[in-house]
XYZ file of C-alpha atoms in Angstrom:
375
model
C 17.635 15.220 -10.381
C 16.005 12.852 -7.435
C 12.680 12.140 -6.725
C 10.748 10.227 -3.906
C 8.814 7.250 -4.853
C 5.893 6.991 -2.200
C 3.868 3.298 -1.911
C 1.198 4.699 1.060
C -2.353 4.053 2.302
C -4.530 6.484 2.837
C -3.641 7.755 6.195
C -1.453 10.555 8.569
C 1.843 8.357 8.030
C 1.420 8.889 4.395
C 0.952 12.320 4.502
C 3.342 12.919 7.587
C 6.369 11.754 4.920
C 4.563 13.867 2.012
C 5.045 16.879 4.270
C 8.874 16.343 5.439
C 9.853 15.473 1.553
C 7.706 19.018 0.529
C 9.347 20.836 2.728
C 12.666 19.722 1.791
C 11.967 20.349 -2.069
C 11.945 16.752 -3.168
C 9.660 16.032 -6.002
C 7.186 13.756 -5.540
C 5.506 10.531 -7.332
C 2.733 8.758 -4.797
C 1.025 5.525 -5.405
C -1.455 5.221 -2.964
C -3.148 1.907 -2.229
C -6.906 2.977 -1.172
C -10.437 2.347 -1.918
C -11.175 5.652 -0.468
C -9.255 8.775 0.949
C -10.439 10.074 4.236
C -8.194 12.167 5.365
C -7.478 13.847 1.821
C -3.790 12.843 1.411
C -4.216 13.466 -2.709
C -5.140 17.433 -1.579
C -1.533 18.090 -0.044
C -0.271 21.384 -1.964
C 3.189 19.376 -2.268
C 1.712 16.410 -4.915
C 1.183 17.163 -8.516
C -1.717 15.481 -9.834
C -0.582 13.900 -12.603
C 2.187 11.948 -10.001
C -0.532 10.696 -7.948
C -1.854 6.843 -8.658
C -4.311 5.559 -6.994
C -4.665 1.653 -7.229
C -6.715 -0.464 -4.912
C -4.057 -3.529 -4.170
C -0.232 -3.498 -3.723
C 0.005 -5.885 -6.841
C -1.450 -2.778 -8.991
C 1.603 -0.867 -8.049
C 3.750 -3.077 -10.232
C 2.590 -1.693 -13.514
C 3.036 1.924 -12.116
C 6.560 0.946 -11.286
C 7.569 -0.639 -14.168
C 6.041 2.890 -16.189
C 8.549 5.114 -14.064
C 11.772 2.759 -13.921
C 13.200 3.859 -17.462
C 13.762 7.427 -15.989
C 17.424 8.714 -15.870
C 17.204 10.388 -12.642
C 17.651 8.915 -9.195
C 14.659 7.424 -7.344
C 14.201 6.562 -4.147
C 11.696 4.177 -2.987
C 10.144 4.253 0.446
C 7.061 3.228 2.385
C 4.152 4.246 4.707
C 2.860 1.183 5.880
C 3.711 -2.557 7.014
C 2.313 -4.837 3.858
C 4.000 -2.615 1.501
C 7.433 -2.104 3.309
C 6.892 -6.551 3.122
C 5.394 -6.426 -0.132
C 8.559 -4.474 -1.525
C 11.156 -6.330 0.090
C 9.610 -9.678 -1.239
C 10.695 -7.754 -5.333
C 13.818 -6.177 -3.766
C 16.213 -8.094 -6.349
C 13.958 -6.637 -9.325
C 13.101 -3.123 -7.929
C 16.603 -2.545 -6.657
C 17.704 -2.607 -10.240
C 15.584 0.508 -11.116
C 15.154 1.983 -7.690
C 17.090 2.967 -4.540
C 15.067 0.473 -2.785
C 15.549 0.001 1.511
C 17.951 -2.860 1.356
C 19.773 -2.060 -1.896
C 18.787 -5.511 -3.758
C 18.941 -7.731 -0.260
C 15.937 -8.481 1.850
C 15.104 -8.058 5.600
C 12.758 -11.625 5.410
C 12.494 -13.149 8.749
C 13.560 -9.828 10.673
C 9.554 -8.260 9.886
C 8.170 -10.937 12.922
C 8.555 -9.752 16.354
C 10.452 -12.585 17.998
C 13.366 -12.514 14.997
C 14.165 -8.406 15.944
C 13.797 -9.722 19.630
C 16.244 -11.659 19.393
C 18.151 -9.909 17.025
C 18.003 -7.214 19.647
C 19.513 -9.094 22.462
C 22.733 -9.779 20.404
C 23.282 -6.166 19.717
C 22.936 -5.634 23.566
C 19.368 -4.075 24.024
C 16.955 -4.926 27.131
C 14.154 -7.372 25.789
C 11.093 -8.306 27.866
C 10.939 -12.391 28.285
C 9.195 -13.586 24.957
C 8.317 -16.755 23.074
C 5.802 -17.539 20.013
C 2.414 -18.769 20.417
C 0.353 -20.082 17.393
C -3.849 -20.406 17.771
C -4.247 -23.953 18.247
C -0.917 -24.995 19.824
C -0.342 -25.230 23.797
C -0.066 -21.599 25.116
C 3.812 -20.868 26.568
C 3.928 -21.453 30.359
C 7.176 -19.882 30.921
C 5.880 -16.601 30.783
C 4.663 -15.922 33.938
C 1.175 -12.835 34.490
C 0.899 -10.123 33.351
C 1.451 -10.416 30.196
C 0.739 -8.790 26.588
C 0.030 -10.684 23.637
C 0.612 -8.781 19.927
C 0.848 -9.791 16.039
C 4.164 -11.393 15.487
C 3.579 -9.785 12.152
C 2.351 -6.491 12.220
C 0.855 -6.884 9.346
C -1.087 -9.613 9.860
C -3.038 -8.465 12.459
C -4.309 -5.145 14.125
C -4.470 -2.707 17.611
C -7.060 -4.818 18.432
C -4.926 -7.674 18.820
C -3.137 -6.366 21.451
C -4.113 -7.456 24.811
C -2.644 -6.848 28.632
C -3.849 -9.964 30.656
C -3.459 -9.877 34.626
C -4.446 -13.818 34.954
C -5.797 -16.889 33.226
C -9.067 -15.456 32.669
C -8.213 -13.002 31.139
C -5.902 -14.306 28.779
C -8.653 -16.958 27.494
C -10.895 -14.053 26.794
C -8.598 -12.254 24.847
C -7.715 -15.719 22.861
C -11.154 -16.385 22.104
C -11.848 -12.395 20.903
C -12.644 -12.386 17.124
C -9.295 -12.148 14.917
C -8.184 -12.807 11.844
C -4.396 -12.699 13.603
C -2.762 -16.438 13.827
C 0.169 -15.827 15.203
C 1.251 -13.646 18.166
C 4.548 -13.210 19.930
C 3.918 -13.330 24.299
C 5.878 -10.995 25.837
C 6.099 -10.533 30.150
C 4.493 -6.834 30.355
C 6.253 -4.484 31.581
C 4.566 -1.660 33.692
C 5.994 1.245 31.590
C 6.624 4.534 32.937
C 6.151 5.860 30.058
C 6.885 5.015 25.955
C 9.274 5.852 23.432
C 9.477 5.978 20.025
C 13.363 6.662 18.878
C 12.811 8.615 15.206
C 16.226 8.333 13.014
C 17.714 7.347 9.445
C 20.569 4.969 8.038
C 22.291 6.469 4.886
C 25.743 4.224 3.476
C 27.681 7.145 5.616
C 25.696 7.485 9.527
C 22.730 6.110 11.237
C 20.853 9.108 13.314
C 18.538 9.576 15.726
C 16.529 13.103 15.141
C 15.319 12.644 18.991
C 12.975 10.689 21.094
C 9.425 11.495 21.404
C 7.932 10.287 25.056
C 4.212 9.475 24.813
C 2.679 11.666 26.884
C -1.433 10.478 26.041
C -2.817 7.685 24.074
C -5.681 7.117 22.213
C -7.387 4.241 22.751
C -5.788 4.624 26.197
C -2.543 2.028 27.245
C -2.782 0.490 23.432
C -3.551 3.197 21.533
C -1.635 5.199 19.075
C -0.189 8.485 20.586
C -2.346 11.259 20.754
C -0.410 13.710 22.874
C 3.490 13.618 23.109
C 6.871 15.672 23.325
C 10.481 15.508 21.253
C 13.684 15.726 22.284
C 17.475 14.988 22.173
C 17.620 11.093 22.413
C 20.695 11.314 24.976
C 18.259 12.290 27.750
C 16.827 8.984 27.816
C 20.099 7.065 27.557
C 18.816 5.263 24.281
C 21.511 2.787 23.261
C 22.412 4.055 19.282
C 25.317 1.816 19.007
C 22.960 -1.235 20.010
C 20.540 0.311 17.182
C 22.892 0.712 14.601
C 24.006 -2.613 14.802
C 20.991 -3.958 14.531
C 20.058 -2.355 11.238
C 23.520 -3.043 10.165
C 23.066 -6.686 10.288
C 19.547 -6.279 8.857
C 20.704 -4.242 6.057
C 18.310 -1.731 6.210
C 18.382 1.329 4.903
C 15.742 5.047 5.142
C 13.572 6.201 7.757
C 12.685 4.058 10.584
C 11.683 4.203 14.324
C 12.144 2.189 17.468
C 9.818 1.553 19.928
C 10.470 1.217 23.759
C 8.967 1.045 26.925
C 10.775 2.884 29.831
C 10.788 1.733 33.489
C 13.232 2.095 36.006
C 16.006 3.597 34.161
C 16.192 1.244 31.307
C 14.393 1.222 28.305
C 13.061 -2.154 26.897
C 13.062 -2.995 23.443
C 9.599 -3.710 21.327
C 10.088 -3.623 17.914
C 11.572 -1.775 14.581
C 9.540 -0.311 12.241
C 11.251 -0.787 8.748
C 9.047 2.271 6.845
C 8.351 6.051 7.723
C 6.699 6.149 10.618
C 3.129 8.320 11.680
C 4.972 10.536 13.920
C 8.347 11.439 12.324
C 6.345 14.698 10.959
C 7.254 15.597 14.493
C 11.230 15.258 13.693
C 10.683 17.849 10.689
C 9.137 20.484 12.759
C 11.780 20.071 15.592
C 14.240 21.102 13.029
C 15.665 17.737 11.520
C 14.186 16.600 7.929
C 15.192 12.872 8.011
C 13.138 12.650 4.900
C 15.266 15.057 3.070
C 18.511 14.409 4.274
C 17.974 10.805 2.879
C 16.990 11.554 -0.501
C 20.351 14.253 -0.556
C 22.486 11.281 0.528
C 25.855 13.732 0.259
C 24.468 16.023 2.876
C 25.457 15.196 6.091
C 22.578 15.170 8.664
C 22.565 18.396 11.003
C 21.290 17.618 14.305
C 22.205 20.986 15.999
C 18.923 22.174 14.352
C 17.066 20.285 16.442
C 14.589 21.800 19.213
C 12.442 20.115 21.397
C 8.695 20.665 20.684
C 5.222 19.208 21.427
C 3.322 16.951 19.253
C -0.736 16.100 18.843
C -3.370 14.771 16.969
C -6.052 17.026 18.055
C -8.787 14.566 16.449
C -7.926 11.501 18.829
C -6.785 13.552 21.822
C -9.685 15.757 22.262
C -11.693 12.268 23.012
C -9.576 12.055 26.396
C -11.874 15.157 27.056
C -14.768 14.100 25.892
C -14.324 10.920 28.481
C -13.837 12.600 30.995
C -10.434 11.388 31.733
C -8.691 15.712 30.737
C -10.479 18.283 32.214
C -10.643 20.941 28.818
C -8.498 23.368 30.233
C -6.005 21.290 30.415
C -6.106 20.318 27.053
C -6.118 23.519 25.974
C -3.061 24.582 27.850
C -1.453 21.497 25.970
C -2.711 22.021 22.398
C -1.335 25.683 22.800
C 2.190 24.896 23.309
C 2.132 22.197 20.619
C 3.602 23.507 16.893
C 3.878 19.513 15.461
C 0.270 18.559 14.795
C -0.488 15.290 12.882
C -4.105 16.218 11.523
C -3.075 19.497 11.069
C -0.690 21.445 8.933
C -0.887 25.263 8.728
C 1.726 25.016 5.646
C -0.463 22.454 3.974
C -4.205 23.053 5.015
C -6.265 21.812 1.671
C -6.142 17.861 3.314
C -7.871 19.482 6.784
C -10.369 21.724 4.995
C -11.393 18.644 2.617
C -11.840 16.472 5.650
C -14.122 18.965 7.725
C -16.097 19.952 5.034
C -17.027 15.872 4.140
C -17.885 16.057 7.991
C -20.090 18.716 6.963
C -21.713 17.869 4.218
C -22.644 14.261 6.373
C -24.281 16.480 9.443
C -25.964 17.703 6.583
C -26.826 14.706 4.674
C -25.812 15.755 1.840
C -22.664 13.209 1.424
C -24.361 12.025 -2.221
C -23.137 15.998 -3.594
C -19.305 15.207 -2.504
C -16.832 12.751 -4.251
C -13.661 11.263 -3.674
C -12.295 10.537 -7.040
């Protein structure tokens, strides 16, 4: 027997990877690190209540751990979100002992800040923007010349709101002097992107494979923003560079679900970063046909990717605000939002999360919040 192990927040990438393992049949144990659950991951029709902990810091999860690892079946251990894909590979020489942990006992370390994958990534031959490393306090690099983008050099340490375009001096200072608890930020030339990419795929000991490449269509908050609006398909069409990706995780030593982010101009796609967990919007690899999620837990099945089909993704939530801006006229949205069958809010095969979250909404039109609990 094999199970999934789940460390998650409360949030769409936790119950994007909830989804793809229920639909593949894989029994599930989720620790959820939350104070609260707005968007009613616990209500998913694939989670069995007596396999669902909730514990308000990662360090709680240890005692949850150590009461599963005396089981004799395989379990795999994954994650939906940056601290705990860190916090795990800090205890990767314990946990790998008990668990099928991402790096099998080894660690990824240095490779979770941006300018180590950067230039990681050049070695293994992909297109990186210019970058170097600036630190609040320290002289700002001068050899990057405007615009530019500023970002976390840990994701984890910081936030979307750390991100910042800047066109000239003035508007770099403004962004440096912004409120932030983030001390540390990799400086990258900015490129002006065509469009985005985020590569979805999986590394078992036998293949590394990309399910397809989903091109950003909207975002929301616009430019920085997550992606509200966005399409799969076959990776080849955008001449993504797998051997360059493979080696990169190779040397890593990474194994499970990840993504890879790039921005496309010109023909060539540039390299951002790797994201070493299950990613928000690989939900949309399971409905095109290829269960990443479920081919990794059944390591001796070899991934079918002739499955695949492209299809349309949204998160009807965040894109219907391009509307309400004025920036999408509402028939087009809703020419869009009928052609989409991937939805990240939304899952007609697992509606108890959506109901939950509209009736809260509800119940606080109607002040009546105090009648309704979480836990």
């Amino acid at each position: 027997m094999k199970r999934v192990v789940i460390i998650g927040n409360a949030s769409y990438n936790t119950l994007s990877a909830i989804r793809s393992y229920g639909e593949g049949k894989i029994p599930i144990v989720l620790i959820m690190v939350a104070d609260s659950d707005p968007v009613f991951v616990r209500k998913s029709r694939y989670l069995k209540k007596q396999y669902i902990f909730i514990v308000k810091s990662l360090d709680d999860c240890s005692e949850i751990l150590n009461s599963l690892k005396n089981e004799t079946f395989e379990q795999t251990l994954v994650t939906t979100f940056d601290p705990a894909a860190e916090w795990v590979d800090a205890r990767e020489p314990e946990l790998s002992k008990y668990f099928r942990t991402p790096c099998r006992g080894k660690q990824i370390g240095k490779y979770f800040h941006k300018d180590e994958q950067c230039k990681l990534a050049v070695e293994c031959g992909l297109i990186v923007p210019k970058s170097a490393v600036y630190h609040r306090g320290d002289l700002f690099p001068d050899d990057i010349a405007f615009p530019l983008l500023t970002k976390p050099l840990v994701s984890s340490l910081g936030s979307k709101s750390d991100i910042h375009i800047c066109h000239d001096e003035k508007k770099l200072q403004q962004a440096l002097l912004e409120e932030s608890h983030c001390k540390s930020f990799i400086v990258q030339e900015y490129i002006e992107k065509e469009y985005e990419l985020n590569c979805l795929g999986v590394r078992t000991e036998t293949e590394c494979v990309l399910a397809g490449a989903i091109r950003k269509r909207r975002h929301w908050p616009k430019i920085t923003g997550i992606a509200s609006f966005a399409n799969i398909e076959k990776f080849e069409r955008y001449e993504v560079d797998l051997e360059g990706i493979k080696k990169f995780l190779e040397i890593v030593g990474y194994f499970g679900l990840f993504s890879v982010e790039f921005l496309h101009k010109d023909g060539k796609n540039y390299f951002m970063e790797v994201n070493f967990r299950n990613d928000g919007l690989v939900y949309t690899s399971t409905a095109a046909g290829v269960n990443l999620h479920a081919s990794y837990i059944n390591k001796n099945t070899k991934i079918d990717c002739r499955k695949f089909h492209p299809v349309y993704m949204m998160n009807t939530s965040s894109d219907l605000l391009h509307v309400k801006n004025g920036d999408l006229s509402l028939k087009q949205w809703l020419s869009d939002f009928h052609k989409t069958t991937a939805f990240i809010n939304f899952n007609k095969k697992d509606l108890m999360p959506t109901f939950w979250y509209y009736l809260r909404k509800i119940l606080v039109k109607l002040r009546i919040e105090r009648l309704f609990h979480f836990y």
